[in-house]
PDB file of C-alpha atoms and ligand atoms in Angstrom:
ATOM      1  CA  UNK R   1      23.692 -15.798   0.108  1.00 82.00           C
ATOM      2  CA  UNK R   2      22.139 -12.592  -1.032  1.00 93.00           C
ATOM      3  CA  UNK R   3      18.081 -11.778  -0.331  1.00 95.00           C
ATOM      4  CA  UNK R   4      16.453  -9.884  -2.430  1.00 97.00           C
ATOM      5  CA  UNK R   5      12.846  -7.164  -1.947  1.00 97.00           C
ATOM      6  CA  UNK R   6      11.433  -6.262  -5.054  1.00 98.00           C
ATOM      7  CA  UNK R   7       8.143  -3.124  -4.431  1.00 96.00           C
ATOM      8  CA  UNK R   8       6.111  -3.182  -7.653  1.00 95.00           C
ATOM      9  CA  UNK R   9       4.473   0.094  -7.334  1.00 89.00           C
ATOM     10  CA  UNK R  10       1.915   2.669  -9.009  1.00 80.00           C
ATOM     11  CA  UNK R  11       4.638   4.957  -9.710  1.00 86.00           C
ATOM     12  CA  UNK R  12       8.175   3.852  -8.623  1.00 91.00           C
ATOM     13  CA  UNK R  13      10.183   0.255  -8.382  1.00 96.00           C
ATOM     14  CA  UNK R  14      12.072   0.374  -5.464  1.00 97.00           C
ATOM     15  CA  UNK R  15      14.758  -2.910  -4.508  1.00 97.00           C
ATOM     16  CA  UNK R  16      17.748  -4.064  -2.022  1.00 96.00           C
ATOM     17  CA  UNK R  17      19.293  -6.387   0.021  1.00 96.00           C
ATOM     18  CA  UNK R  18      17.450  -7.816   2.762  1.00 94.00           C
ATOM     19  CA  UNK R  19      19.417  -7.645   5.794  1.00 88.00           C
ATOM     20  CA  UNK R  20      18.639  -9.511   9.245  1.00 75.00           C
ATOM     21  CA  UNK R  21      16.470  -7.758  11.830  1.00 65.00           C
ATOM     22  CA  UNK R  22      13.624  -6.758   8.503  1.00 72.00           C
ATOM     23  CA  UNK R  23      16.038  -4.790   7.169  1.00 85.00           C
ATOM     24  CA  UNK R  24      16.484  -3.954   3.339  1.00 92.00           C
ATOM     25  CA  UNK R  25      19.801  -1.719   2.777  1.00 92.00           C
ATOM     26  CA  UNK R  26      21.251  -0.704  -0.860  1.00 93.00           C
ATOM     27  CA  UNK R  27      18.024   0.486  -1.846  1.00 95.00           C
ATOM     28  CA  UNK R  28      17.854   1.749  -4.952  1.00 97.00           C
ATOM     29  CA  UNK R  29      14.067   3.484  -6.420  1.00 96.00           C
ATOM     30  CA  UNK R  30      13.436   3.933 -10.288  1.00 97.00           C
ATOM     31  CA  UNK R  31       9.974   5.391 -11.774  1.00 96.00           C
ATOM     32  CA  UNK R  32       7.748   3.021 -13.672  1.00 96.00           C
ATOM     33  CA  UNK R  33       8.386   4.260 -17.348  1.00 96.00           C
ATOM     34  CA  UNK R  34       5.773   4.718 -19.600  1.00 93.00           C
ATOM     35  CA  UNK R  35       6.695   2.215 -21.450  1.00 94.00           C
ATOM     36  CA  UNK R  36       9.180  -1.345 -21.368  1.00 96.00           C
ATOM     37  CA  UNK R  37       8.601  -1.381 -17.859  1.00 97.00           C
ATOM     38  CA  UNK R  38       9.717  -5.135 -17.592  1.00 98.00           C
ATOM     39  CA  UNK R  39      13.323  -3.613 -18.573  1.00 98.00           C
ATOM     40  CA  UNK R  40      13.437  -0.753 -16.533  1.00 98.00           C
ATOM     41  CA  UNK R  41      12.580  -3.214 -13.320  1.00 98.00           C
ATOM     42  CA  UNK R  42      15.785  -6.168 -14.609  1.00 98.00           C
ATOM     43  CA  UNK R  43      17.783  -3.435 -15.039  1.00 98.00           C
ATOM     44  CA  UNK R  44      16.490  -2.307 -11.291  1.00 98.00           C
ATOM     45  CA  UNK R  45      17.010  -5.508 -10.155  1.00 98.00           C
ATOM     46  CA  UNK R  46      20.400  -6.456 -11.414  1.00 97.00           C
ATOM     47  CA  UNK R  47      22.029  -3.040 -10.383  1.00 97.00           C
ATOM     48  CA  UNK R  48      21.020  -3.980  -6.801  1.00 97.00           C
ATOM     49  CA  UNK R  49      22.258  -8.121  -7.060  1.00 97.00           C
ATOM     50  CA  UNK R  50      26.110  -7.178  -8.151  1.00 95.00           C
ATOM     51  CA  UNK R  51      27.739 -10.315  -9.056  1.00 94.00           C
ATOM     52  CA  UNK R  52      26.126 -11.638  -5.786  1.00 94.00           C
ATOM     53  CA  UNK R  53      24.192 -15.616  -6.006  1.00 95.00           C
ATOM     54  CA  UNK R  54      20.308 -14.309  -4.965  1.00 96.00           C
ATOM     55  CA  UNK R  55      18.791 -16.999  -3.437  1.00 96.00           C
ATOM     56  CA  UNK R  56      15.829 -15.738  -2.435  1.00 96.00           C
ATOM     57  CA  UNK R  57      13.567 -12.663  -3.818  1.00 97.00           C
ATOM     58  CA  UNK R  58      10.454 -11.068  -1.938  1.00 97.00           C
ATOM     59  CA  UNK R  59       8.438  -9.355  -4.614  1.00 97.00           C
ATOM     60  CA  UNK R  60       5.733  -6.712  -2.851  1.00 96.00           C
ATOM     61  CA  UNK R  61       2.740  -5.601  -6.156  1.00 95.00           C
ATOM     62  CA  UNK R  62       0.268  -2.651  -6.260  1.00 89.00           C
ATOM     63  CA  UNK R  63      -2.517  -4.805  -7.009  1.00 85.00           C
ATOM     64  CA  UNK R  64      -4.921  -6.743  -7.739  1.00 89.00           C
ATOM     65  CA  UNK R  65      -2.227 -10.003  -7.751  1.00 95.00           C
ATOM     66  CA  UNK R  66      -2.877 -13.560  -8.716  1.00 96.00           C
ATOM     67  CA  UNK R  67      -0.680 -15.303  -6.317  1.00 95.00           C
ATOM     68  CA  UNK R  68      -1.978 -18.600  -8.288  1.00 96.00           C
ATOM     69  CA  UNK R  69      -0.505 -18.057 -11.455  1.00 97.00           C
ATOM     70  CA  UNK R  70       2.187 -15.166 -10.063  1.00 97.00           C
ATOM     71  CA  UNK R  71       0.672 -12.474 -12.603  1.00 98.00           C
ATOM     72  CA  UNK R  72       0.272  -8.879 -11.413  1.00 97.00           C
ATOM     73  CA  UNK R  73      -2.450  -6.080 -13.335  1.00 95.00           C
ATOM     74  CA  UNK R  74      -1.324  -2.826 -11.664  1.00 91.00           C
ATOM     75  CA  UNK R  75      -4.166  -0.631 -11.836  1.00 82.00           C
ATOM     76  CA  UNK R  76      -1.837   3.174 -12.700  1.00 82.00           C
ATOM     77  CA  UNK R  77       0.805   0.863 -14.483  1.00 93.00           C
ATOM     78  CA  UNK R  78      -0.972   1.062 -18.330  1.00 93.00           C
ATOM     79  CA  UNK R  79       1.378  -1.781 -20.320  1.00 96.00           C
ATOM     80  CA  UNK R  80       1.223  -4.098 -17.345  1.00 96.00           C
ATOM     81  CA  UNK R  81      -2.642  -3.157 -16.498  1.00 92.00           C
ATOM     82  CA  UNK R  82      -4.134  -6.319 -18.208  1.00 94.00           C
ATOM     83  CA  UNK R  83      -1.387  -8.582 -16.547  1.00 97.00           C
ATOM     84  CA  UNK R  84       2.145  -9.368 -16.459  1.00 98.00           C
ATOM     85  CA  UNK R  85       3.563 -12.395 -15.668  1.00 98.00           C
ATOM     86  CA  UNK R  86       5.859 -11.176 -12.562  1.00 98.00           C
ATOM     87  CA  UNK R  87       7.606 -14.345 -11.256  1.00 98.00           C
ATOM     88  CA  UNK R  88       8.253 -16.540 -14.295  1.00 98.00           C
ATOM     89  CA  UNK R  89      10.417 -13.450 -15.607  1.00 98.00           C
ATOM     90  CA  UNK R  90      11.839 -13.147 -12.316  1.00 98.00           C
ATOM     91  CA  UNK R  91      12.179 -16.195 -11.672  1.00 98.00           C
ATOM     92  CA  UNK R  92      14.021 -16.443 -15.194  1.00 98.00           C
ATOM     93  CA  UNK R  93      16.527 -13.834 -13.426  1.00 97.00           C
ATOM     94  CA  UNK R  94      17.529 -15.318 -11.439  1.00 97.00           C
ATOM     95  CA  UNK R  95      17.072 -19.109 -12.084  1.00 96.00           C
ATOM     96  CA  UNK R  96      18.772 -20.458  -8.521  1.00 95.00           C
ATOM     97  CA  UNK R  97      16.338 -18.345  -6.341  1.00 97.00           C
ATOM     98  CA  UNK R  98      13.084 -18.857  -4.414  1.00 96.00           C
ATOM     99  CA  UNK R  99      10.171 -16.007  -5.777  1.00 97.00           C
ATOM    100  CA  UNK R 100       7.615 -15.086  -2.521  1.00 96.00           C
ATOM    101  CA  UNK R 101       4.804 -13.536  -4.381  1.00 97.00           C
ATOM    102  CA  UNK R 102       1.842 -10.722  -2.362  1.00 96.00           C
ATOM    103  CA  UNK R 103       0.264  -8.113  -2.588  1.00 94.00           C
ATOM    104  CA  UNK R 104       2.144  -4.715  -1.664  1.00 92.00           C
ATOM    105  CA  UNK R 105      -0.941  -5.071   1.001  1.00 92.00           C
ATOM    106  CA  UNK R 106      -0.218  -8.047   2.076  1.00 95.00           C
ATOM    107  CA  UNK R 107       3.229  -6.967   2.468  1.00 95.00           C
ATOM    108  CA  UNK R 108       2.617  -3.055   4.694  1.00 94.00           C
ATOM    109  CA  UNK R 109       0.447  -5.690   7.295  1.00 96.00           C
ATOM    110  CA  UNK R 110       3.950  -8.521   7.651  1.00 95.00           C
ATOM    111  CA  UNK R 111       5.768  -4.822   6.791  1.00 95.00           C
ATOM    112  CA  UNK R 112       4.212  -3.740  10.597  1.00 96.00           C
ATOM    113  CA  UNK R 113       3.868  -6.842  12.236  1.00 95.00           C
ATOM    114  CA  UNK R 114       6.857  -8.168  12.044  1.00 93.00           C
ATOM    115  CA  UNK R 115       8.167  -4.348  13.062  1.00 92.00           C
ATOM    116  CA  UNK R 116       6.131  -1.851  13.132  1.00 95.00           C
ATOM    117  CA  UNK R 117       2.639  -0.729  14.961  1.00 96.00           C
ATOM    118  CA  UNK R 118       1.475  -4.310  14.361  1.00 96.00           C
ATOM    119  CA  UNK R 119       3.937  -6.525  16.261  1.00 95.00           C
ATOM    120  CA  UNK R 120       2.652  -8.278  19.051  1.00 95.00           C
ATOM    121  CA  UNK R 121      -1.006  -7.364  17.497  1.00 95.00           C
ATOM    122  CA  UNK R 122      -3.548 -10.211  16.801  1.00 95.00           C
ATOM    123  CA  UNK R 123      -5.100  -9.133  14.813  1.00 96.00           C
ATOM    124  CA  UNK R 124      -5.204  -5.354  12.964  1.00 96.00           C
ATOM    125  CA  UNK R 125      -5.228  -2.969   9.412  1.00 97.00           C
ATOM    126  CA  UNK R 126      -2.807  -2.062   7.858  1.00 96.00           C
ATOM    127  CA  UNK R 127      -3.502   0.521   5.324  1.00 95.00           C
ATOM    128  CA  UNK R 128      -1.411   2.957   3.187  1.00 92.00           C
ATOM    129  CA  UNK R 129      -2.834   5.943   1.540  1.00 94.00           C
ATOM    130  CA  UNK R 130      -0.810   8.173  -1.065  1.00 89.00           C
ATOM    131  CA  UNK R 131      -1.773   8.241  -4.815  1.00 85.00           C
ATOM    132  CA  UNK R 132      -3.811   4.436  -4.428  1.00 87.00           C
ATOM    133  CA  UNK R 133      -5.126   3.286  -1.301  1.00 92.00           C
ATOM    134  CA  UNK R 134      -4.322   0.008  -0.915  1.00 90.00           C
ATOM    135  CA  UNK R 135      -4.394  -2.783   2.693  1.00 93.00           C
ATOM    136  CA  UNK R 136      -3.195  -5.743   4.602  1.00 95.00           C
ATOM    137  CA  UNK R 137      -4.786  -7.579   7.548  1.00 96.00           C
ATOM    138  CA  UNK R 138      -3.108  -9.196  10.554  1.00 96.00           C
ATOM    139  CA  UNK R 139      -6.052 -11.498  11.598  1.00 95.00           C
ATOM    140  CA  UNK R 140      -5.180 -14.044  14.811  1.00 94.00           C
ATOM    141  CA  UNK R 141      -1.733 -13.548  14.076  1.00 94.00           C
ATOM    142  CA  UNK R 142      -1.781 -14.713  10.097  1.00 93.00           C
ATOM    143  CA  UNK R 143      -1.332 -12.111   7.436  1.00 93.00           C
ATOM    144  CA  UNK R 144      -4.560 -12.351   5.393  1.00 93.00           C
ATOM    145  CA  UNK R 145      -4.159 -13.380   1.394  1.00 91.00           C
ATOM    146  CA  UNK R 146      -7.826 -14.527   0.226  1.00 92.00           C
ATOM    147  CA  UNK R 147      -8.443 -16.844  -2.745  1.00 93.00           C
ATOM    148  CA  UNK R 148      -6.038 -15.184  -5.365  1.00 93.00           C
ATOM    149  CA  UNK R 149      -3.328 -13.129  -2.819  1.00 93.00           C
ATOM    150  CA  UNK R 150      -6.163  -9.445  -3.280  1.00 92.00           C
ATOM    151  CA  UNK R 151      -7.685  -9.668   0.514  1.00 93.00           C
ATOM    152  CA  UNK R 152      -6.842  -7.174   2.004  1.00 90.00           C
ATOM    153  CA  UNK R 153      -7.396  -4.447  -0.914  1.00 88.00           C
ATOM    154  CA  UNK R 154      -9.506  -1.871   1.161  1.00 93.00           C
ATOM    155  CA  UNK R 155      -9.501   0.232  -1.739  1.00 93.00           C
ATOM    156  CA  UNK R 156     -12.273  -0.460  -3.162  1.00 93.00           C
ATOM    157  CA  UNK R 157     -15.197  -0.671  -0.412  1.00 94.00           C
ATOM    158  CA  UNK R 158     -17.841   1.835  -1.015  1.00 96.00           C
ATOM    159  CA  UNK R 159     -17.819   4.412   1.160  1.00 96.00           C
ATOM    160  CA  UNK R 160     -21.509   6.381   1.028  1.00 92.00           C
ATOM    161  CA  UNK R 161     -21.781   9.641  -0.321  1.00 91.00           C
ATOM    162  CA  UNK R 162     -19.611  10.500  -2.581  1.00 88.00           C
ATOM    163  CA  UNK R 163     -20.887   8.047  -6.573  1.00 89.00           C
ATOM    164  CA  UNK R 164     -17.503   8.983  -7.812  1.00 94.00           C
ATOM    165  CA  UNK R 165     -16.326   6.570 -10.472  1.00 96.00           C
ATOM    166  CA  UNK R 166     -12.929   4.427  -9.759  1.00 94.00           C
ATOM    167  CA  UNK R 167     -10.053   3.587 -12.078  1.00 86.00           C
ATOM    168  CA  UNK R 168     -11.589  -0.027 -11.439  1.00 87.00           C
ATOM    169  CA  UNK R 169     -14.638   0.620 -12.830  1.00 92.00           C
ATOM    170  CA  UNK R 170     -17.027   0.922  -9.630  1.00 95.00           C
ATOM    171  CA  UNK R 171     -18.350   3.555  -8.623  1.00 96.00           C
ATOM    172  CA  UNK R 172     -17.588   5.212  -5.205  1.00 96.00           C
ATOM    173  CA  UNK R 173     -14.587   3.832  -3.643  1.00 97.00           C
ATOM    174  CA  UNK R 174     -12.632   4.873  -1.034  1.00 97.00           C
ATOM    175  CA  UNK R 175      -9.660   5.438  -3.172  1.00 95.00           C
ATOM    176  CA  UNK R 176     -11.443   7.482  -6.029  1.00 97.00           C
ATOM    177  CA  UNK R 177     -12.643   8.953  -2.770  1.00 97.00           C
ATOM    178  CA  UNK R 178      -9.652   9.715  -0.668  1.00 97.00           C
ATOM    179  CA  UNK R 179      -6.332   9.007  -2.238  1.00 96.00           C
ATOM    180  CA  UNK R 180      -3.722  11.929  -3.037  1.00 95.00           C
ATOM    181  CA  UNK R 181      -4.458  11.670  -6.591  1.00 94.00           C
ATOM    182  CA  UNK R 182      -8.457  11.513  -5.736  1.00 96.00           C
ATOM    183  CA  UNK R 183      -7.578  14.399  -3.875  1.00 98.00           C
ATOM    184  CA  UNK R 184      -5.803  16.865  -5.768  1.00 98.00           C
ATOM    185  CA  UNK R 185      -7.966  15.976  -8.855  1.00 97.00           C
ATOM    186  CA  UNK R 186     -10.898  16.541  -7.092  1.00 97.00           C
ATOM    187  CA  UNK R 187      -9.702  20.322  -5.451  1.00 98.00           C
ATOM    188  CA  UNK R 188      -8.236  20.710  -9.226  1.00 98.00           C
ATOM    189  CA  UNK R 189     -11.598  20.568 -10.260  1.00 98.00           C
ATOM    190  CA  UNK R 190     -12.421  22.952  -7.379  1.00 98.00           C
ATOM    191  CA  UNK R 191     -10.787  25.705  -8.042  1.00 98.00           C
ATOM    192  CA  UNK R 192      -6.816  25.101  -6.281  1.00 98.00           C
ATOM    193  CA  UNK R 193      -4.030  25.178  -8.576  1.00 96.00           C
ATOM    194  CA  UNK R 194      -1.301  22.565  -7.974  1.00 96.00           C
ATOM    195  CA  UNK R 195      -0.473  18.871  -8.880  1.00 96.00           C
ATOM    196  CA  UNK R 196       0.087  16.589  -5.609  1.00 95.00           C
ATOM    197  CA  UNK R 197      -0.668  15.997  -2.507  1.00 96.00           C
ATOM    198  CA  UNK R 198       2.042  17.027  -0.040  1.00 95.00           C
ATOM    199  CA  UNK R 199       1.053  21.158  -1.756  1.00 97.00           C
ATOM    200  CA  UNK R 200      -2.277  19.680  -0.666  1.00 98.00           C
ATOM    201  CA  UNK R 201      -1.659  19.639   2.208  1.00 97.00           C
ATOM    202  CA  UNK R 202       1.227  22.083   2.931  1.00 97.00           C
ATOM    203  CA  UNK R 203      -1.725  24.455   1.496  1.00 98.00           C
ATOM    204  CA  UNK R 204      -4.929  22.904   4.064  1.00 98.00           C
ATOM    205  CA  UNK R 205      -1.820  23.872   6.947  1.00 97.00           C
ATOM    206  CA  UNK R 206      -1.751  27.233   5.451  1.00 97.00           C
ATOM    207  CA  UNK R 207      -5.623  27.637   5.261  1.00 97.00           C
ATOM    208  CA  UNK R 208      -6.719  27.048   1.992  1.00 98.00           C
ATOM    209  CA  UNK R 209     -10.199  26.383   2.077  1.00 98.00           C
ATOM    210  CA  UNK R 210      -9.744  24.266  -0.931  1.00 98.00           C
ATOM    211  CA  UNK R 211      -6.886  22.339   0.560  1.00 98.00           C
ATOM    212  CA  UNK R 212      -8.648  21.372   3.654  1.00 98.00           C
ATOM    213  CA  UNK R 213     -11.702  20.029   2.122  1.00 98.00           C
ATOM    214  CA  UNK R 214     -10.278  18.187   0.357  1.00 98.00           C
ATOM    215  CA  UNK R 215      -8.490  17.280   2.916  1.00 98.00           C
ATOM    216  CA  UNK R 216     -11.616  17.243   5.057  1.00 98.00           C
ATOM    217  CA  UNK R 217     -13.575  14.756   2.346  1.00 98.00           C
ATOM    218  CA  UNK R 218     -10.736  12.428   1.745  1.00 98.00           C
ATOM    219  CA  UNK R 219     -10.017  11.632   5.788  1.00 98.00           C
ATOM    220  CA  UNK R 220     -14.116  11.428   6.743  1.00 98.00           C
ATOM    221  CA  UNK R 221     -14.055   8.539   3.405  1.00 98.00           C
ATOM    222  CA  UNK R 222     -11.483   6.578   5.044  1.00 98.00           C
ATOM    223  CA  UNK R 223     -12.581   6.303   8.698  1.00 97.00           C
ATOM    224  CA  UNK R 224     -15.812   5.978   7.016  1.00 97.00           C
ATOM    225  CA  UNK R 225     -14.169   2.833   5.061  1.00 97.00           C
ATOM    226  CA  UNK R 226     -11.736   2.073   8.129  1.00 96.00           C
ATOM    227  CA  UNK R 227     -15.412   1.608  10.787  1.00 96.00           C
ATOM    228  CA  UNK R 228     -16.622  -0.559   8.238  1.00 95.00           C
ATOM    229  CA  UNK R 229     -13.858  -2.915   7.962  1.00 95.00           C
ATOM    230  CA  UNK R 230     -13.017  -2.595  11.453  1.00 94.00           C
ATOM    231  CA  UNK R 231     -16.765  -4.054  12.143  1.00 94.00           C
ATOM    232  CA  UNK R 232     -16.224  -7.250   9.648  1.00 93.00           C
ATOM    233  CA  UNK R 233     -12.101  -7.473  10.968  1.00 92.00           C
ATOM    234  CA  UNK R 234     -13.001  -6.496  15.220  1.00 94.00           C
ATOM    235  CA  UNK R 235      -9.746  -5.110  15.254  1.00 94.00           C
ATOM    236  CA  UNK R 236      -7.171  -4.761  17.970  1.00 93.00           C
ATOM    237  CA  UNK R 237      -5.371  -1.357  16.172  1.00 96.00           C
ATOM    238  CA  UNK R 238      -6.003   0.310  12.415  1.00 97.00           C
ATOM    239  CA  UNK R 239      -2.611   1.690  10.961  1.00 97.00           C
ATOM    240  CA  UNK R 240      -1.834   3.824   8.046  1.00 96.00           C
ATOM    241  CA  UNK R 241       1.076   4.528   6.070  1.00 92.00           C
ATOM    242  CA  UNK R 242       2.020   6.207   3.115  1.00 90.00           C
ATOM    243  CA  UNK R 243       3.404   9.842   1.753  1.00 91.00           C
ATOM    244  CA  UNK R 244      -0.987  11.673   1.927  1.00 95.00           C
ATOM    245  CA  UNK R 245      -1.465   9.592   4.994  1.00 96.00           C
ATOM    246  CA  UNK R 246       1.392  12.508   6.484  1.00 95.00           C
ATOM    247  CA  UNK R 247      -1.022  15.102   5.815  1.00 97.00           C
ATOM    248  CA  UNK R 248      -1.300  15.853   9.409  1.00 97.00           C
ATOM    249  CA  UNK R 249      -4.582  17.314  11.362  1.00 98.00           C
ATOM    250  CA  UNK R 250      -6.187  18.464   8.622  1.00 98.00           C
ATOM    251  CA  UNK R 251      -6.647  15.063   7.093  1.00 98.00           C
ATOM    252  CA  UNK R 252      -7.043  12.767  10.257  1.00 98.00           C
ATOM    253  CA  UNK R 253      -9.203  14.719  12.487  1.00 98.00           C
ATOM    254  CA  UNK R 254     -12.137  14.362  10.004  1.00 98.00           C
ATOM    255  CA  UNK R 255     -10.969  10.576   9.886  1.00 98.00           C
ATOM    256  CA  UNK R 256     -11.385  10.001  13.283  1.00 97.00           C
ATOM    257  CA  UNK R 257     -15.130  12.148  13.446  1.00 97.00           C
ATOM    258  CA  UNK R 258     -16.083  10.268  10.855  1.00 96.00           C
ATOM    259  CA  UNK R 259     -14.907   7.034  12.314  1.00 96.00           C
ATOM    260  CA  UNK R 260     -16.035   7.773  15.896  1.00 94.00           C
ATOM    261  CA  UNK R 261     -19.827   8.822  13.849  1.00 94.00           C
ATOM    262  CA  UNK R 262     -19.749   5.254  11.761  1.00 92.00           C
ATOM    263  CA  UNK R 263     -18.561   2.170  14.631  1.00 89.00           C
ATOM    264  CA  UNK R 264     -20.860   2.838  17.461  1.00 88.00           C
ATOM    265  CA  UNK R 265     -20.347  -1.169  18.664  1.00 89.00           C
ATOM    266  CA  UNK R 266     -19.060  -1.677  21.926  1.00 89.00           C
ATOM    267  CA  UNK R 267     -16.077  -4.333  20.393  1.00 90.00           C
ATOM    268  CA  UNK R 268     -16.351  -0.650  17.323  1.00 90.00           C
ATOM    269  CA  UNK R 269     -15.596   1.712  20.172  1.00 87.00           C
ATOM    270  CA  UNK R 270     -11.723   3.451  21.056  1.00 83.00           C
ATOM    271  CA  UNK R 271     -10.053   1.595  18.205  1.00 90.00           C
ATOM    272  CA  UNK R 272      -6.099   3.107  17.942  1.00 93.00           C
ATOM    273  CA  UNK R 273      -6.001   3.750  14.998  1.00 96.00           C
ATOM    274  CA  UNK R 274      -2.005   5.293  14.262  1.00 97.00           C
ATOM    275  CA  UNK R 275       0.607   6.611  11.737  1.00 96.00           C
ATOM    276  CA  UNK R 276       2.865   4.405  10.457  1.00 95.00           C
ATOM    277  CA  UNK R 277       6.319   4.881  11.673  1.00 92.00           C
ATOM    278  CA  UNK R 278       8.038   2.758   9.230  1.00 90.00           C
ATOM    279  CA  UNK R 279       9.287   5.479   7.081  1.00 78.00           C
ATOM    280  CA  UNK R 280      12.022   4.093   4.126  1.00 74.00           C
ATOM    281  CA  UNK R 281       8.864   1.609   2.366  1.00 84.00           C
ATOM    282  CA  UNK R 282       6.342  -0.483   4.320  1.00 91.00           C
ATOM    283  CA  UNK R 283       6.106  -2.620   1.349  1.00 92.00           C
ATOM    284  CA  UNK R 284       9.845  -3.055   0.791  1.00 94.00           C
ATOM    285  CA  UNK R 285      10.326  -3.955   4.361  1.00 94.00           C
ATOM    286  CA  UNK R 286       7.583  -6.480   3.702  1.00 95.00           C
ATOM    287  CA  UNK R 287       8.494  -8.300   1.147  1.00 95.00           C
ATOM    288  CA  UNK R 288      11.121  -8.896   3.223  1.00 94.00           C
ATOM    289  CA  UNK R 289      10.191 -10.945   5.415  1.00 93.00           C
ATOM    290  CA  UNK R 290       8.117 -12.565   2.389  1.00 92.00           C
ATOM    291  CA  UNK R 291      11.387 -13.306   1.146  1.00 92.00           C
ATOM    292  CA  UNK R 292      13.141 -14.598   4.085  1.00 88.00           C
ATOM    293  CA  UNK R 293      10.597 -16.730   4.570  1.00 75.00           C
ATOM    294  CA  UNK R 294       9.481 -15.726   7.809  1.00 64.00           C
ATOM    295  CA  UNK R 295       6.070 -15.274   6.755  1.00 59.00           C
ATOM    296  CA  UNK R 296       5.925 -19.074   6.008  1.00 46.00           C
ATOM    297  CA  UNK R 297       5.590 -19.802   8.909  1.00 39.00           C
ATOM    298  CA  UNK R 298       4.604 -17.128  11.312  1.00 43.00           C
ATOM    299  CA  UNK R 299       1.706 -16.125   9.432  1.00 43.00           C
ATOM    300  CA  UNK R 300       0.959 -17.451   6.314  1.00 45.00           C
ATOM    301  CA  UNK R 301       0.904 -21.855   7.717  1.00 33.00           C
TER     302      UNK R 301
HETATM  303 ZN1  LIG Z 401     -12.572   0.979  -7.265  1.00 78.67          ZN
END
């Protein structure tokens, strides 16, 4: 009996074997190619599965998704942008397996709720801030999926003051301002010479003015988005993971300042906002929770 977890990220696929305790082992990763995207994903799954009989697969995917039809349409994977039937494809690969599918944000929330900072927290918000911005919600102790499985899509909350076009077609989404990719793009337009969010954070810590301004901009927009989401959801705690969230004080100080400025109502004051301590792929861990069916009884009802 082998259970697999699959994370369909914007730039990387990751897959591994789910063990008890929600731990995912034997993790392999592959960059998402420009073409033949499914072949890369299939080969990764085959490599992880080996000769084992696969009984279940949990899939967490970058969004948007449609869990009713099993279709994923990640904005950052051009070949799949108009929709790929991921559940049917994985089912064909492992005919005997139960396939469970959710957006990466819901998997993130599941991971934090089962093994991370939202354990024992009935109302929480989990965010990932990396090349894009995603999120998931725990409300009254359950993960919230929404009509099509896209609930918690916090990257497309509109933040005030920056009329930046977003990949989704909208304008002023927090992802368009505050993601690692958006911050790098903005910094480069201001004359910064670098290409990754990690370099941007390193330069900010060295005192580079453009890098500091880019992180200040990102942190402020994130604080605004979190204040709006928290007002809507009345949460106990917000947890933030993802590579760009590791940027430290140059990102977190303006984030906390913007949150304090916008979250003024009594129930919003003093919300705990913490850095995720799930280091090795929260979406994958959450996909594992999904695959083992624990989400079915505890969260999905
Ligand atoms: Zn958007």
